[in-house]
PDB file of C-alpha atoms in Angstrom:
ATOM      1  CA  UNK A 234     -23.845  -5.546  -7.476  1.00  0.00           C
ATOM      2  CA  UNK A 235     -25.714  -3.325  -9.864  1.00  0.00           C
ATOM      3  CA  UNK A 236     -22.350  -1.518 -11.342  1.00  0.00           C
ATOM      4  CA  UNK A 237     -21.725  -3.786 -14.661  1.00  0.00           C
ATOM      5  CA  UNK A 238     -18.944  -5.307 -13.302  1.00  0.00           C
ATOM      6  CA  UNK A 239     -19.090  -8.036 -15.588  1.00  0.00           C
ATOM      7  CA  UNK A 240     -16.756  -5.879 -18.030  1.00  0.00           C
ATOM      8  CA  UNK A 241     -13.829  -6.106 -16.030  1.00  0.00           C
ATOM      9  CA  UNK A 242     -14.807 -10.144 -14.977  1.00  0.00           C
ATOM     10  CA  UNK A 243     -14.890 -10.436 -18.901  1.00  0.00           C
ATOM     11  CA  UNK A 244     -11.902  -8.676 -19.882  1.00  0.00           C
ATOM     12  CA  UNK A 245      -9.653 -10.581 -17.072  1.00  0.00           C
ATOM     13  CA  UNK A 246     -10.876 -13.385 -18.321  1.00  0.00           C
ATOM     14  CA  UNK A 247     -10.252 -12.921 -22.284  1.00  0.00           C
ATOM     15  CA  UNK A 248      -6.935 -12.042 -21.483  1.00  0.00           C
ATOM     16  CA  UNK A 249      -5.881 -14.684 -19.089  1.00  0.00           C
ATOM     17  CA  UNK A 250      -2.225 -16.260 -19.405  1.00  0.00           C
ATOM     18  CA  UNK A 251      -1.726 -19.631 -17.802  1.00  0.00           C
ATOM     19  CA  UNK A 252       2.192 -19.308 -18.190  1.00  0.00           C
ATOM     20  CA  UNK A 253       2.146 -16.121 -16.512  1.00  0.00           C
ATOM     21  CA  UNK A 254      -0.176 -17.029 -13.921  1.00  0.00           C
ATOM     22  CA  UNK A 255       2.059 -19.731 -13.194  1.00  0.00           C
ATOM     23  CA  UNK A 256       5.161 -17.381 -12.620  1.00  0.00           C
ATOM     24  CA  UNK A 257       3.380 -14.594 -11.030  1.00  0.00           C
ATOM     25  CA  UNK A 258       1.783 -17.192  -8.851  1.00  0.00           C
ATOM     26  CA  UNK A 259       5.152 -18.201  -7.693  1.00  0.00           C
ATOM     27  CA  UNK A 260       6.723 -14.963  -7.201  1.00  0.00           C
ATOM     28  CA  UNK A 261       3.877 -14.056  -5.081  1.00  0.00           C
ATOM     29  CA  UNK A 262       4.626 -17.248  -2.756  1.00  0.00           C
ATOM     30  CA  UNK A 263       1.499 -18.873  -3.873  1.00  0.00           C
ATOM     31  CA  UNK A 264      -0.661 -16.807  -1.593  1.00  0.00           C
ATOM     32  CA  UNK A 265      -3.087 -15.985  -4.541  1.00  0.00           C
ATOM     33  CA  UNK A 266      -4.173 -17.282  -8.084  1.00  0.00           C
ATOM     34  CA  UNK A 267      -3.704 -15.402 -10.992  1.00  0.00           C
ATOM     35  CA  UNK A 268      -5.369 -14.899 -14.652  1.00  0.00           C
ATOM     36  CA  UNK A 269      -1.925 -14.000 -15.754  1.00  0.00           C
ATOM     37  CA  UNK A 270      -1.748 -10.530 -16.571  1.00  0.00           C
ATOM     38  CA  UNK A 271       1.136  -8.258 -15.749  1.00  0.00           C
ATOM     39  CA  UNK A 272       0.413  -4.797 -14.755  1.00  0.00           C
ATOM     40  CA  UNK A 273      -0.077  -2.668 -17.727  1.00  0.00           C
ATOM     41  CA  UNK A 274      -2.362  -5.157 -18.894  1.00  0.00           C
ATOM     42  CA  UNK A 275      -4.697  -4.485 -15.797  1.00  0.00           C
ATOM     43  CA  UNK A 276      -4.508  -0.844 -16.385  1.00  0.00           C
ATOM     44  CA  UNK A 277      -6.123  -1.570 -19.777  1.00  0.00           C
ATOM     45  CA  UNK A 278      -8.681  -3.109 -18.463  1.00  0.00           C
ATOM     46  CA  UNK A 279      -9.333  -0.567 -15.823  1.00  0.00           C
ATOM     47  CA  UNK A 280      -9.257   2.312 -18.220  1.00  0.00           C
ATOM     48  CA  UNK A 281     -11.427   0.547 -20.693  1.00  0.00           C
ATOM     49  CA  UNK A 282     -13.944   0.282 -17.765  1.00  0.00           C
ATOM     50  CA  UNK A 283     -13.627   3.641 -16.395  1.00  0.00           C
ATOM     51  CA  UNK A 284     -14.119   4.884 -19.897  1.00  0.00           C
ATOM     52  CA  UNK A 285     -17.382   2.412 -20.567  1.00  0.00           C
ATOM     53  CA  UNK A 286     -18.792   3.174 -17.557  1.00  0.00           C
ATOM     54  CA  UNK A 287     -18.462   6.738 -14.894  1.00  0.00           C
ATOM     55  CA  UNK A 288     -18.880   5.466 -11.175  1.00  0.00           C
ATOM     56  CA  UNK A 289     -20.276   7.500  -8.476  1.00  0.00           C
ATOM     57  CA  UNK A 290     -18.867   8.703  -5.880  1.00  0.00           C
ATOM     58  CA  UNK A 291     -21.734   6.176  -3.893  1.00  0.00           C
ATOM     59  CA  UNK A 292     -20.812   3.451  -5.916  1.00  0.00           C
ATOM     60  CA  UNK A 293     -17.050   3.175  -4.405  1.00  0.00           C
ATOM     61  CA  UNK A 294     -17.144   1.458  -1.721  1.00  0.00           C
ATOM     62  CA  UNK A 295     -19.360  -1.432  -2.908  1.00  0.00           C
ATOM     63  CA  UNK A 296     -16.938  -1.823  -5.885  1.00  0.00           C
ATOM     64  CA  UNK A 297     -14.084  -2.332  -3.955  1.00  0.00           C
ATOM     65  CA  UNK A 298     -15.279  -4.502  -1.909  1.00  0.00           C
ATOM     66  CA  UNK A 299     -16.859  -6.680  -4.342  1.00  0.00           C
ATOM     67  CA  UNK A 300     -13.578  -6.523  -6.664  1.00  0.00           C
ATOM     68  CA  UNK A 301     -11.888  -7.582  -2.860  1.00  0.00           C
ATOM     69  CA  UNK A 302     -13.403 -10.726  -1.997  1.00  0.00           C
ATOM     70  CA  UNK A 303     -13.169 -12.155  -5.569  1.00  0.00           C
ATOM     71  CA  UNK A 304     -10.065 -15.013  -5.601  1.00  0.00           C
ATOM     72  CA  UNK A 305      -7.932 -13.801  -8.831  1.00  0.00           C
ATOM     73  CA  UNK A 306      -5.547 -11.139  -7.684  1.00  0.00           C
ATOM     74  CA  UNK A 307      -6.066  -8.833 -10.532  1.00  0.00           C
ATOM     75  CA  UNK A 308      -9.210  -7.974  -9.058  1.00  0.00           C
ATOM     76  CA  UNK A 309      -7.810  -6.465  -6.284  1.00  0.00           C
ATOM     77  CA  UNK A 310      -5.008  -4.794  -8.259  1.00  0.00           C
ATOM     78  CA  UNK A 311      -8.006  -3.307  -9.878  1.00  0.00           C
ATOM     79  CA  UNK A 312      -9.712  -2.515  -6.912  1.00  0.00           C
ATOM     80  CA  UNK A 313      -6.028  -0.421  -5.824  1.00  0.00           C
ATOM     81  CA  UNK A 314      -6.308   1.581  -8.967  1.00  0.00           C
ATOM     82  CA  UNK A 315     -10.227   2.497  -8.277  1.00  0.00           C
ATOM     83  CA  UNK A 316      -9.127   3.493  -4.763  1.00  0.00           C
ATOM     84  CA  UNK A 317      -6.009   5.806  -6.420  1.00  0.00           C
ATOM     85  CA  UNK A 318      -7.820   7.489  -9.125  1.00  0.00           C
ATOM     86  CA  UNK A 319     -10.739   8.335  -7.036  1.00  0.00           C
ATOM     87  CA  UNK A 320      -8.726   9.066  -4.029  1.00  0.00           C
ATOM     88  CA  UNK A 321     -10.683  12.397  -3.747  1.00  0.00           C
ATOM     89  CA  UNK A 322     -13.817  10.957  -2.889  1.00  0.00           C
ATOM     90  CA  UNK A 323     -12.622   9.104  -0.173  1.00  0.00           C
ATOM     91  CA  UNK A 324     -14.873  10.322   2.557  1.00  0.00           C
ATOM     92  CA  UNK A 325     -14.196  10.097   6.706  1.00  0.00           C
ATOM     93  CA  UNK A 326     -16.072   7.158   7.523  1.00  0.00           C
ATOM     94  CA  UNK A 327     -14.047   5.863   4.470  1.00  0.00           C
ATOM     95  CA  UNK A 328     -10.624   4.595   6.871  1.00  0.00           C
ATOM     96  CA  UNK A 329     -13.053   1.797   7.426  1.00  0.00           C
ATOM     97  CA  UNK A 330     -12.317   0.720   4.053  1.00  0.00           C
ATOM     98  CA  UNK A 331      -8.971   1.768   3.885  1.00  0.00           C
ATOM     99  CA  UNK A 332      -8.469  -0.806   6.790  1.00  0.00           C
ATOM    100  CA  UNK A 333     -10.518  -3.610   5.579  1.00  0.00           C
ATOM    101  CA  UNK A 334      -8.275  -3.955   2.283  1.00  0.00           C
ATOM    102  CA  UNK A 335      -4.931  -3.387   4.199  1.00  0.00           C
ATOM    103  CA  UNK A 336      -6.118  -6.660   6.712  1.00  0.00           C
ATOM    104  CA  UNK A 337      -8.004  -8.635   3.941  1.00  0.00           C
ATOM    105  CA  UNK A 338      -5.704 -10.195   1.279  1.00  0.00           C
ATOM    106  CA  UNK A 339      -2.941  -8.537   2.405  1.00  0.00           C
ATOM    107  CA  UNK A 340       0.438  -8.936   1.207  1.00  0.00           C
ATOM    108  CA  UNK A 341       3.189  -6.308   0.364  1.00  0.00           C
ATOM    109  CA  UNK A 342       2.066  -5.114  -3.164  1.00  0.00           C
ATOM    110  CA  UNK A 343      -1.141  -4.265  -2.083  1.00  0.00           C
ATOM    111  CA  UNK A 344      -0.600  -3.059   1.341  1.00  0.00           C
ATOM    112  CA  UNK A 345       2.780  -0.909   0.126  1.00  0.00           C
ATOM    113  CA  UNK A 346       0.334   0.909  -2.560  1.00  0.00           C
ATOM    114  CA  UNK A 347      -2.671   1.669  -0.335  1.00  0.00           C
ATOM    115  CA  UNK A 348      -0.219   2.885   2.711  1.00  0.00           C
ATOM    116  CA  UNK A 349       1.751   5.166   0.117  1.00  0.00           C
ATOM    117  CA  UNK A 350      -0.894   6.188  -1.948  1.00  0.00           C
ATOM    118  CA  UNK A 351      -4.075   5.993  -0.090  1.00  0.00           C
ATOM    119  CA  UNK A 352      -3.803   6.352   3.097  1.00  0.00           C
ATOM    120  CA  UNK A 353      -0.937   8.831   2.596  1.00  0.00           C
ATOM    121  CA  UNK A 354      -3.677  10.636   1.327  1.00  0.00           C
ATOM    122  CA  UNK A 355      -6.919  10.130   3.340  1.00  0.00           C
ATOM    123  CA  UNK A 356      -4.268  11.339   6.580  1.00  0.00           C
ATOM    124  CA  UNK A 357      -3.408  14.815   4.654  1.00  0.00           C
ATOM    125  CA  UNK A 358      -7.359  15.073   4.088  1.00  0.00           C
ATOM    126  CA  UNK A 359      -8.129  14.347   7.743  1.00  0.00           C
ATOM    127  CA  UNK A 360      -5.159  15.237   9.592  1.00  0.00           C
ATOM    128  CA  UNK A 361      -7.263  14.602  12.846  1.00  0.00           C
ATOM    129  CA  UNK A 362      -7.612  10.825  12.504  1.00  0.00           C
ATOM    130  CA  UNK A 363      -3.303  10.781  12.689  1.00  0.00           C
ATOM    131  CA  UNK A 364      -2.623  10.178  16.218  1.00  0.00           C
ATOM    132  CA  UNK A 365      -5.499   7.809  16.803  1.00  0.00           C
ATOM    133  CA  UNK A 366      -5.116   5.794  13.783  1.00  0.00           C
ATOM    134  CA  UNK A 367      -1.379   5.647  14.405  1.00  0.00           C
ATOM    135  CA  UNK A 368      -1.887   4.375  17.928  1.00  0.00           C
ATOM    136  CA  UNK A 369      -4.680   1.924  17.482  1.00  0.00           C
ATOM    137  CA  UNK A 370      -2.719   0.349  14.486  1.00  0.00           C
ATOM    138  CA  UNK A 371       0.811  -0.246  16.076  1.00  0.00           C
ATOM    139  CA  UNK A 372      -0.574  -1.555  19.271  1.00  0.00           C
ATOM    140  CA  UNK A 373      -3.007  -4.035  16.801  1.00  0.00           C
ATOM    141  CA  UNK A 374      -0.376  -6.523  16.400  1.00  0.00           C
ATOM    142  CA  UNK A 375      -1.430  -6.825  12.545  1.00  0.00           C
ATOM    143  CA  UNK A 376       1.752  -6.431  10.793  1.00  0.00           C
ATOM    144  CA  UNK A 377       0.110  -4.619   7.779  1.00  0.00           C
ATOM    145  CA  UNK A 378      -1.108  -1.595   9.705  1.00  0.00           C
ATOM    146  CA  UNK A 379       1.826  -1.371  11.527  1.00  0.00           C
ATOM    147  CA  UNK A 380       3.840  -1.033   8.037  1.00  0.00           C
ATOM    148  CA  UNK A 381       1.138   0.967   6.570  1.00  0.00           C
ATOM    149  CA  UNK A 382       2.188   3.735   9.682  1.00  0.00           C
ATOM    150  CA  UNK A 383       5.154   3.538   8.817  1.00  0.00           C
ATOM    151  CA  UNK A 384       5.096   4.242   5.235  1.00  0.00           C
ATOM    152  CA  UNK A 385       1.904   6.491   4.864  1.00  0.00           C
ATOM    153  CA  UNK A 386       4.530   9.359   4.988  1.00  0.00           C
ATOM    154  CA  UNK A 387       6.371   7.937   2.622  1.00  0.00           C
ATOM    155  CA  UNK A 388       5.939  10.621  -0.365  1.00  0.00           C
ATOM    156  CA  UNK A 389       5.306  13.517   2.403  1.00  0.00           C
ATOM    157  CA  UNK A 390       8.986  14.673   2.148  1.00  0.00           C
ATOM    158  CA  UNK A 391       9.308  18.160   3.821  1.00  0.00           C
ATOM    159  CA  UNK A 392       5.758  17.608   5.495  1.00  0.00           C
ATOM    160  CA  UNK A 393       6.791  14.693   7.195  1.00  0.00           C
ATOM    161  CA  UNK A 394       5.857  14.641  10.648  1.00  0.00           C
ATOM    162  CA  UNK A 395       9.349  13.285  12.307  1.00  0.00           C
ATOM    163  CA  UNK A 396       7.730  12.787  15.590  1.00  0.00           C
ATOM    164  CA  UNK A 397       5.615  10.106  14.367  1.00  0.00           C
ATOM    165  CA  UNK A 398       8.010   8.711  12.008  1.00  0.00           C
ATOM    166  CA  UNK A 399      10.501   8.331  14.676  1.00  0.00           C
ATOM    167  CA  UNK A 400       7.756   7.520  17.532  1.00  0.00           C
ATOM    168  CA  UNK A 401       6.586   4.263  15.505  1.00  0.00           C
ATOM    169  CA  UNK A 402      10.021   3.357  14.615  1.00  0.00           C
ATOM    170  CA  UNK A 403      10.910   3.180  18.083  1.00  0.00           C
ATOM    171  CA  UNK A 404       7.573   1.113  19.274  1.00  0.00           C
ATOM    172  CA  UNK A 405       8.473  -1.479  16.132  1.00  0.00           C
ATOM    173  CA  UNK A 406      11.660  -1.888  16.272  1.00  0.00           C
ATOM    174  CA  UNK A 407      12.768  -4.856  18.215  1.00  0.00           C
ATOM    175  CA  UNK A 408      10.082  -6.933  15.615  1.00  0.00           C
ATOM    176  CA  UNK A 409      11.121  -9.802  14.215  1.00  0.00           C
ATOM    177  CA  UNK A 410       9.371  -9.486  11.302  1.00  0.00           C
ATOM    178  CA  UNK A 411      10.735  -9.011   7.629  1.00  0.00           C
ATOM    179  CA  UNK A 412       8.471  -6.666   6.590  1.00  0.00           C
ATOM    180  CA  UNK A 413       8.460  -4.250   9.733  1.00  0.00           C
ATOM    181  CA  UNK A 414      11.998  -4.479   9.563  1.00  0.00           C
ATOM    182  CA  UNK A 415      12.011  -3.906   5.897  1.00  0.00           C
ATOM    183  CA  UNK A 416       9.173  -0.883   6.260  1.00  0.00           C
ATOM    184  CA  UNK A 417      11.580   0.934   8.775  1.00  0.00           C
ATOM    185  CA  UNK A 418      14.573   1.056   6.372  1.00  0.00           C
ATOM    186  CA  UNK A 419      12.068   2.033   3.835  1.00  0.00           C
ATOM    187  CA  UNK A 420      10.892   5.090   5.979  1.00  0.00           C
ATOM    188  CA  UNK A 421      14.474   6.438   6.738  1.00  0.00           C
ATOM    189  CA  UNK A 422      15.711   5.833   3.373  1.00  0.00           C
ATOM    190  CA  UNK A 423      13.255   8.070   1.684  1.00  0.00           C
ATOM    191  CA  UNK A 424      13.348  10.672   4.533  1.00  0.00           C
ATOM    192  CA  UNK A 425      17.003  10.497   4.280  1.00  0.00           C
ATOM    193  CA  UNK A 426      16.514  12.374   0.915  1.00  0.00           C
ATOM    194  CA  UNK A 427      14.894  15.143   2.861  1.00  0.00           C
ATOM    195  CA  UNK A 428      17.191  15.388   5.302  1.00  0.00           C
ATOM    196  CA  UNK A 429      20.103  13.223   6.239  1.00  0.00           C
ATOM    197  CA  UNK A 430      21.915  14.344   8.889  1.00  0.00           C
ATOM    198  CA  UNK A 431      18.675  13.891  11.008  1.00  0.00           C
ATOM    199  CA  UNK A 432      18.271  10.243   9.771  1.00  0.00           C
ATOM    200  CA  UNK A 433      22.103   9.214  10.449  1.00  0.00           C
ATOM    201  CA  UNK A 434      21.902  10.704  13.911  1.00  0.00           C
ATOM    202  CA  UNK A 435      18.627   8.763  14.655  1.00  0.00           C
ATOM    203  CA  UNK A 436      19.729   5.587  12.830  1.00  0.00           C
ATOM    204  CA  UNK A 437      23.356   6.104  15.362  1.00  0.00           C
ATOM    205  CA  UNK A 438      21.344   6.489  18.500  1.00  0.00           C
ATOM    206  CA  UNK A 439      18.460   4.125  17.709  1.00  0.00           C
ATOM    207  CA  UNK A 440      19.019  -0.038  18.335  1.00  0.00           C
ATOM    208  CA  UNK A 441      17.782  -1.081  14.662  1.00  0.00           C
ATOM    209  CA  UNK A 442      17.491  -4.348  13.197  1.00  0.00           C
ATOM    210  CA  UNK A 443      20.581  -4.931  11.331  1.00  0.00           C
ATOM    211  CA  UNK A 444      17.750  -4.951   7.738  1.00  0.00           C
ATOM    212  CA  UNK A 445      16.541  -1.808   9.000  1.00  0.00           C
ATOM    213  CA  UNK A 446      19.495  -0.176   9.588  1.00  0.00           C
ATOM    214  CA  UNK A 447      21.533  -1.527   6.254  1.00  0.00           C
ATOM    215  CA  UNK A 448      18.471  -0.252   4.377  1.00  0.00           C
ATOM    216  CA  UNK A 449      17.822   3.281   6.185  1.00  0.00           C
ATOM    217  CA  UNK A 450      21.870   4.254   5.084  1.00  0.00           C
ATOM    218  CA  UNK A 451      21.451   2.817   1.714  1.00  0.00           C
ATOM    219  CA  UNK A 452      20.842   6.591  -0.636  1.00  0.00           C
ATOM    220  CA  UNK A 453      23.344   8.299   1.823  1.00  0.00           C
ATOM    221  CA  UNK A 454      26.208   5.505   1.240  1.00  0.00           C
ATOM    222  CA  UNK A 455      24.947   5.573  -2.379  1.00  0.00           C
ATOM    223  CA  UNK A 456      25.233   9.420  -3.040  1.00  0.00           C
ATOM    224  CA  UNK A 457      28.707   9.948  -1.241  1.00  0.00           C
ATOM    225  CA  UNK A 458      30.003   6.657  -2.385  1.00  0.00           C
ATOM    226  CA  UNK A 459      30.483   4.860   0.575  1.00  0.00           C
ATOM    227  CA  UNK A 460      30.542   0.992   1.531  1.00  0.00           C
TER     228      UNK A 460
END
């Protein structure tokens, strides 16, 4: 790795908290170790990078996946905010990437930011790889692209396309799993802002998880004061 990536290994490092890394450590179920540092802290060191040293657009990809495989999870928290603030160069052949950090690592605070953010984005760019990508990944059995399709929308509001919101809903939702369950609700809840007659008649004629569907009603029964 040529990039002097050694800046952000150093600055981690200095500011590792073993208290912290003990409680984040926990909250995160003990799936990764931590230096300890909460997330403004890893924005510092990101911007004090980015303001050391100006990547190129060629140099992505290699970063990423170098900040990926390394064990503390800050790196890849730093790795997320490359991928946001240079979201623009993201090129085609880049879902390849896109993919690789949604399967590797993955838990929800990495996955949620790269299907919202991300990938949210990349599909707006390259509106062609929609269908295919949304197919391949819900018949893939990998629970974090199937709750990546469901959530790349998530900030599309009026733009969202309902027939594949709905569409993926429907192929997920007799899962068992939390965080498909969880991801559904998610969807409808946020669309529900958009429009929410459209949501409460799909939520009423749709067999949901009890999660999904407790979570999809949750800003309508909020806003008119329901229980």
């Amino acid at each position: 790795m040529m990039l002097p990536v050694k800046k952000i290994e150093n600055d981690l490092k200095e500011r590792a908290n073993k208290n912290e890394a003990i409680l984040m450590e926990k909250y995160m179920k003990n799936n990764f170790k931590f230096f300890g540092l909460r997330a403004p802290l890893v924005k510092e060191v990101f911007k004090n990078f980015i303001s050391y040293y100006s990547i190129q657009q060629n140099e992505l990809k290699d970063l990423i996946t170098y900040l990926w495989v390394k064990e503390e999870r800050e790196y890849q928290m730093i790795a997320i905010l490359f991928l946001n603030h240079y979201k623009k160069w993201l090129r085609e052949e880049d879902l390849t990437l896109i993919q690789y950090c949604i399967t590797h690592k993955s838990w929800w605070d990495s996955v949620d930011s790269i299907a919202t953010n991300v990938l949210g984005h990349y599909m707006k760019t390259y509106p062609h790889h929609i269908h295919p990508t949304t197919e391949k990944w819900l018949e893939s059995n990998n629970i974090w692209l199937q709750r990546s399709i469901l959530l790349f929308q998530l900030k599309y509001k009026t733009n969202t396309n309902l027939s594949i919101l709905f569409n993926s809903i429907l192929f997920l939702k007799d899962s068992k799993e939390f965080f498909i369950q969880k991801a559904i609700g998610w969807a409808l809840r946020e669309y529900s802002k958009v429009d929410s007659e459209k949501v409460i008649q799909f939520v009423e004629s749709t067999d949901l998880a009890p999660l999904s569907k407790r979570e999809s009603l949750k800003w309508i029964k909020s806003k008119n004061n329901l229980k």
